[in-house]
């Protein structure tokens, strides 16, 4: 079982292996780098924070929460330097004039997995039919609220419809985000099965990843980063996003998949700061 402390250790180890030439700021120019992010990639970034601070002289300040709440705060012009959010939300912020033109970078994607209590029998979810049988047999299920502003809950509810089991399954569903205690309820044995993003399952002690949704039913959330148009420290924010873009081991440890064409950190560092936004 991979727990939160184990993932944080792997995140830090991955960061330590990254050289950071040219990113250190003179003390007089050190800045707070305020990052707003949703629940799924928050642990990755929290694992990088201390090392980023030490290596650059800046101070990373991460604000995380449910996607709907974070989006509302940013659209209401809450101050930030960078965002790490699902692509549709980044698109929405961009259209609202909240992001610096040309600052967006693709980061990673994550799919939906099935969580069970550590030590419990691991159900078969390897095929569409196997997942259908597992959901019907489960005494209780927890997943994000479809109306909570995120994408995963709505997709899962649609999967119930697609499998023809909505009427049988919905009465035993508890709607709860992972960040609000959904995975913890599985760990305690209060709920038998949790359906969450893989990145929200792996860090939690007491739960195990039984498997991921079959490809026919899978739904990936793709994350991107961008710099706020009002950031007083755009270079520091851009430097942080470059670190995220190169932290392959950290993303993998957290259950994310990076894009095949993504640059590693050495390639990213070969770019000058002056053309980062080009």
Short mmCIF file of C-alpha atoms in Angstrom, two decimals:
data_model
loop_
_atom_site.label_atom_id
_atom_site.label_comp_id
_atom_site.label_asym_id
_atom_site.label_seq_id
_atom_site.Cartn_x
_atom_site.Cartn_y
_atom_site.Cartn_z
CA UNK A 1 0.00 0.00 0.00
CA UNK A 2 1.31 3.44 -0.89
CA UNK A 3 0.47 5.95 1.81
CA UNK A 4 0.65 9.73 1.97
CA UNK A 5 4.04 9.84 3.69
CA UNK A 6 5.49 7.41 1.16
CA UNK A 7 4.30 9.49 -1.76
CA UNK A 8 5.65 12.68 -0.19
CA UNK A 9 9.05 10.99 0.21
CA UNK A 10 9.07 9.98 -3.45
CA UNK A 11 7.97 13.44 -4.48
CA UNK A 12 10.83 15.02 -2.54
CA UNK A 13 13.31 12.46 -3.89
CA UNK A 14 12.21 13.28 -7.41
CA UNK A 15 12.65 16.96 -6.75
CA UNK A 16 16.10 16.54 -5.20
CA UNK A 17 17.25 14.87 -8.42
CA UNK A 18 16.25 17.98 -10.40
CA UNK A 19 18.94 20.61 -10.85
CA UNK A 20 17.70 24.16 -10.52
CA UNK A 21 20.31 26.37 -12.20
CA UNK A 22 19.21 29.94 -12.70
CA UNK A 23 16.06 29.70 -10.57
CA UNK A 24 17.45 31.00 -7.28
CA UNK A 25 16.28 34.52 -6.50
CA UNK A 26 18.39 37.16 -4.70
CA UNK A 27 16.95 37.70 -1.19
CA UNK A 28 15.67 41.14 -2.14
CA UNK A 29 13.70 39.65 -5.04
CA UNK A 30 12.28 36.62 -3.23
CA UNK A 31 8.49 36.41 -3.54
CA UNK A 32 5.50 34.48 -2.31
CA UNK A 33 4.28 32.30 -5.16
CA UNK A 34 0.56 31.83 -4.57
CA UNK A 35 -0.86 28.79 -6.36
CA UNK A 36 -4.53 27.85 -6.53
CA UNK A 37 -5.25 24.22 -7.31
CA UNK A 38 -8.00 21.63 -7.03
CA UNK A 39 -7.80 18.52 -4.88
CA UNK A 40 -6.30 16.01 -7.29
CA UNK A 41 -2.83 17.54 -7.84
CA UNK A 42 -2.55 19.28 -4.46
CA UNK A 43 -0.45 16.57 -2.76
CA UNK A 44 2.07 16.61 -5.62
CA UNK A 45 2.62 20.31 -5.13
CA UNK A 46 2.71 20.19 -1.35
CA UNK A 47 5.45 17.58 -1.65
CA UNK A 48 7.48 19.97 -3.80
CA UNK A 49 6.95 23.08 -1.72
CA UNK A 50 9.81 22.89 0.79
CA UNK A 51 12.41 21.95 -1.78
CA UNK A 52 11.22 24.65 -4.18
CA UNK A 53 11.43 27.20 -1.38
CA UNK A 54 14.94 26.13 -0.42
CA UNK A 55 16.21 25.97 -4.00
CA UNK A 56 14.77 29.27 -5.22
CA UNK A 57 14.41 31.52 -2.19
CA UNK A 58 10.74 32.03 -3.03
CA UNK A 59 7.92 30.79 -0.78
CA UNK A 60 5.25 28.57 -2.27
CA UNK A 61 1.75 29.18 -0.86
CA UNK A 62 -0.74 26.55 -2.04
CA UNK A 63 -4.50 26.98 -1.74
CA UNK A 64 -6.50 23.86 -2.58
CA UNK A 65 -10.15 22.92 -2.46
CA UNK A 66 -13.01 21.57 -4.52
CA UNK A 67 -12.93 22.66 -8.13
CA UNK A 68 -16.17 24.63 -7.93
CA UNK A 69 -15.00 26.61 -4.90
CA UNK A 70 -11.57 27.38 -6.37
CA UNK A 71 -13.06 28.44 -9.70
CA UNK A 72 -15.57 30.77 -8.03
CA UNK A 73 -12.87 32.43 -5.95
CA UNK A 74 -10.66 33.05 -8.97
CA UNK A 75 -13.50 34.36 -11.13
CA UNK A 76 -14.27 36.75 -8.26
CA UNK A 77 -10.73 38.11 -8.72
CA UNK A 78 -9.09 36.52 -5.69
CA UNK A 79 -5.37 37.19 -5.95
CA UNK A 80 -3.03 34.43 -7.13
CA UNK A 81 0.20 34.01 -9.07
CA UNK A 82 -0.44 30.68 -10.79
CA UNK A 83 -3.14 28.06 -11.19
CA UNK A 84 -2.94 24.28 -11.64
CA UNK A 85 -6.40 23.16 -12.67
CA UNK A 86 -8.31 21.00 -15.17
CA UNK A 87 -8.08 22.27 -18.74
CA UNK A 88 -11.78 23.27 -19.04
CA UNK A 89 -11.42 25.45 -15.94
CA UNK A 90 -8.19 26.98 -17.25
CA UNK A 91 -10.06 27.71 -20.50
CA UNK A 92 -12.82 29.43 -18.53
CA UNK A 93 -10.37 31.57 -16.58
CA UNK A 94 -8.51 32.42 -19.76
CA UNK A 95 -11.68 33.60 -21.48
CA UNK A 96 -12.47 35.71 -18.42
CA UNK A 97 -9.13 37.48 -18.82
CA UNK A 98 -7.65 36.05 -15.63
CA UNK A 99 -4.52 34.43 -17.13
CA UNK A 100 -1.38 35.76 -18.76
CA UNK A 101 -1.40 35.19 -22.52
CA UNK A 102 0.85 32.34 -23.64
CA UNK A 103 1.64 31.16 -20.11
CA UNK A 104 -0.28 27.89 -20.20
CA UNK A 105 1.58 24.57 -20.04
CA UNK A 106 0.15 21.03 -20.14
CA UNK A 107 1.09 18.93 -17.12
CA UNK A 108 -0.52 15.53 -16.60
CA UNK A 109 -3.76 13.57 -16.56
CA UNK A 110 -5.46 11.28 -14.08
CA UNK A 111 -8.19 8.65 -14.44
CA UNK A 112 -10.82 7.19 -12.11
CA UNK A 113 -10.01 4.30 -9.80
CA UNK A 114 -11.77 2.03 -7.34
CA UNK A 115 -10.76 2.17 -3.67
CA UNK A 116 -11.32 -0.46 -0.98
CA UNK A 117 -10.23 -0.72 2.63
CA UNK A 118 -6.67 -1.97 3.04
CA UNK A 119 -6.79 -5.73 3.66
CA UNK A 120 -10.30 -6.19 2.27
CA UNK A 121 -11.01 -8.54 -0.62
CA UNK A 122 -10.07 -6.81 -3.86
CA UNK A 123 -13.00 -6.79 -6.29
CA UNK A 124 -12.61 -7.40 -10.01
CA UNK A 125 -13.00 -4.17 -11.98
CA UNK A 126 -10.91 -5.17 -14.98
CA UNK A 127 -13.76 -5.28 -17.51
CA UNK A 128 -17.02 -3.44 -18.04
CA UNK A 129 -19.04 -6.45 -16.90
CA UNK A 130 -16.79 -7.08 -13.91
CA UNK A 131 -17.16 -3.47 -12.76
CA UNK A 132 -20.91 -3.69 -13.23
CA UNK A 133 -21.12 -6.79 -11.03
CA UNK A 134 -18.87 -5.23 -8.39
CA UNK A 135 -20.99 -2.10 -8.15
CA UNK A 136 -24.20 -4.11 -7.89
CA UNK A 137 -22.73 -6.34 -5.18
CA UNK A 138 -21.27 -3.52 -3.09
CA UNK A 139 -23.18 -2.76 0.13
CA UNK A 140 -22.18 0.92 -0.06
CA UNK A 141 -20.40 3.28 -2.46
CA UNK A 142 -19.00 6.78 -2.16
CA UNK A 143 -18.09 9.16 -4.98
CA UNK A 144 -17.93 12.93 -5.60
CA UNK A 145 -21.15 14.89 -5.88
CA UNK A 146 -22.12 15.23 -9.57
CA UNK A 147 -23.39 18.73 -8.81
CA UNK A 148 -20.34 19.81 -6.85
CA UNK A 149 -18.60 21.60 -9.68
CA UNK A 150 -16.15 18.83 -10.61
CA UNK A 151 -16.02 16.41 -13.51
CA UNK A 152 -15.48 13.01 -11.89
CA UNK A 153 -18.76 12.77 -9.99
CA UNK A 154 -20.84 13.63 -13.04
CA UNK A 155 -18.99 11.05 -15.12
CA UNK A 156 -19.43 8.31 -12.51
CA UNK A 157 -23.16 9.00 -12.28
CA UNK A 158 -23.30 8.76 -16.07
CA UNK A 159 -21.49 5.41 -15.94
CA UNK A 160 -24.27 4.07 -13.70
CA UNK A 161 -26.76 5.07 -16.37
CA UNK A 162 -24.66 3.59 -19.14
CA UNK A 163 -24.37 0.27 -17.28
CA UNK A 164 -28.12 0.20 -16.65
CA UNK A 165 -27.67 0.01 -12.87
CA UNK A 166 -28.51 3.56 -11.78
CA UNK A 167 -31.76 2.67 -9.99
CA UNK A 168 -30.08 -0.17 -8.10
CA UNK A 169 -26.86 1.66 -7.19
CA UNK A 170 -27.89 5.24 -6.38
CA UNK A 171 -29.77 4.37 -3.14
CA UNK A 172 -26.53 3.04 -1.61
CA UNK A 173 -24.34 5.94 -2.76
CA UNK A 174 -22.97 8.57 -0.41
CA UNK A 175 -21.92 11.77 -2.17
CA UNK A 176 -18.66 13.03 -0.73
CA UNK A 177 -15.46 14.42 -2.18
CA UNK A 178 -12.22 12.62 -1.41
CA UNK A 179 -10.78 15.82 0.04
CA UNK A 180 -13.81 16.07 2.38
CA UNK A 181 -13.44 12.57 3.81
CA UNK A 182 -14.67 10.22 1.08
CA UNK A 183 -11.54 8.07 0.97
CA UNK A 184 -11.21 8.26 4.76
CA UNK A 185 -14.68 6.72 5.05
CA UNK A 186 -13.47 3.77 2.98
CA UNK A 187 -10.33 3.46 5.11
CA UNK A 188 -12.45 3.27 8.27
CA UNK A 189 -14.74 0.64 6.77
CA UNK A 190 -17.78 2.87 6.92
CA UNK A 191 -18.21 2.54 3.15
CA UNK A 192 -17.18 -0.48 1.11
CA UNK A 193 -16.12 1.06 -2.21
CA UNK A 194 -14.90 4.50 -3.20
CA UNK A 195 -14.81 5.84 -6.75
CA UNK A 196 -12.32 8.68 -7.04
CA UNK A 197 -9.45 9.92 -9.12
CA UNK A 198 -6.45 7.60 -8.69
CA UNK A 199 -4.45 10.54 -7.33
CA UNK A 200 -6.98 10.90 -4.51
CA UNK A 201 -6.72 7.21 -3.56
CA UNK A 202 -2.99 6.48 -3.52
CA UNK A 203 -1.98 9.02 -0.84
CA UNK A 204 -4.52 7.85 1.75
CA UNK A 205 -3.41 5.42 4.45
CA UNK A 206 -5.81 2.56 5.03
CA UNK A 207 -7.14 2.26 1.47
CA UNK A 208 -5.97 0.23 -1.50
CA UNK A 209 -6.41 0.81 -5.21
CA UNK A 210 -8.40 -2.16 -6.50
CA UNK A 211 -7.96 -1.04 -10.09
CA UNK A 212 -8.98 1.62 -12.57
CA UNK A 213 -12.09 1.94 -14.66
CA UNK A 214 -11.96 -0.09 -17.88
CA UNK A 215 -10.89 1.99 -20.87
CA UNK A 216 -14.44 1.98 -22.28
CA UNK A 217 -15.70 3.74 -19.15
CA UNK A 218 -12.64 5.76 -18.20
CA UNK A 219 -12.59 9.53 -17.98
CA UNK A 220 -9.34 11.44 -17.74
CA UNK A 221 -8.97 14.87 -16.23
CA UNK A 222 -6.13 16.74 -17.90
CA UNK A 223 -4.39 19.39 -15.83
CA UNK A 224 -2.64 22.52 -17.01
CA UNK A 225 -0.81 25.35 -15.30
CA UNK A 226 -0.87 29.06 -16.11
CA UNK A 227 0.27 32.38 -14.67
CA UNK A 228 -2.26 34.92 -13.41
CA UNK A 229 -2.51 38.10 -15.43
CA UNK A 230 -2.29 40.12 -12.19
CA UNK A 231 0.65 38.23 -10.65
CA UNK A 232 3.22 40.59 -9.13
CA UNK A 233 5.83 37.81 -9.50
CA UNK A 234 5.25 36.28 -12.97
CA UNK A 235 8.85 35.07 -13.38
CA UNK A 236 8.72 33.18 -10.08
CA UNK A 237 5.33 31.73 -10.98
CA UNK A 238 6.65 30.64 -14.38
CA UNK A 239 9.69 29.06 -12.75
CA UNK A 240 7.41 27.06 -10.47
CA UNK A 241 5.36 25.80 -13.41
CA UNK A 242 8.55 24.73 -15.17
CA UNK A 243 9.49 22.71 -12.08
CA UNK A 244 6.07 21.03 -12.13
CA UNK A 245 6.43 20.28 -15.82
CA UNK A 246 9.70 18.47 -15.20
CA UNK A 247 8.78 16.58 -12.02
CA UNK A 248 7.94 13.29 -13.74
CA UNK A 249 8.63 11.03 -10.76
CA UNK A 250 6.49 13.16 -8.49
CA UNK A 251 3.50 13.02 -10.81
CA UNK A 252 3.88 9.27 -11.36
CA UNK A 253 4.12 8.63 -7.60
CA UNK A 254 0.84 10.48 -7.17
CA UNK A 255 -1.04 8.37 -9.73
CA UNK A 256 -0.86 10.77 -12.68
CA UNK A 257 0.21 10.11 -16.25
CA UNK A 258 2.42 12.68 -17.93
CA UNK A 259 2.15 13.32 -21.63
CA UNK A 260 4.55 11.43 -23.88
CA UNK A 261 5.71 14.68 -25.44
CA UNK A 262 6.25 16.54 -22.16
CA UNK A 263 9.70 18.00 -21.63
CA UNK A 264 11.90 16.82 -18.81
CA UNK A 265 13.44 19.42 -16.56
CA UNK A 266 16.78 19.63 -18.37
CA UNK A 267 14.98 20.48 -21.61
CA UNK A 268 12.84 23.04 -19.83
CA UNK A 269 15.88 24.68 -18.22
CA UNK A 270 17.53 25.03 -21.64
CA UNK A 271 14.90 27.65 -22.48
CA UNK A 272 15.69 31.17 -21.38
CA UNK A 273 13.25 32.94 -19.08
CA UNK A 274 12.77 35.60 -21.69
CA UNK A 275 11.10 33.25 -24.14
CA UNK A 276 9.13 31.16 -21.63
CA UNK A 277 5.88 32.91 -22.52
CA UNK A 278 6.43 32.72 -26.30
#
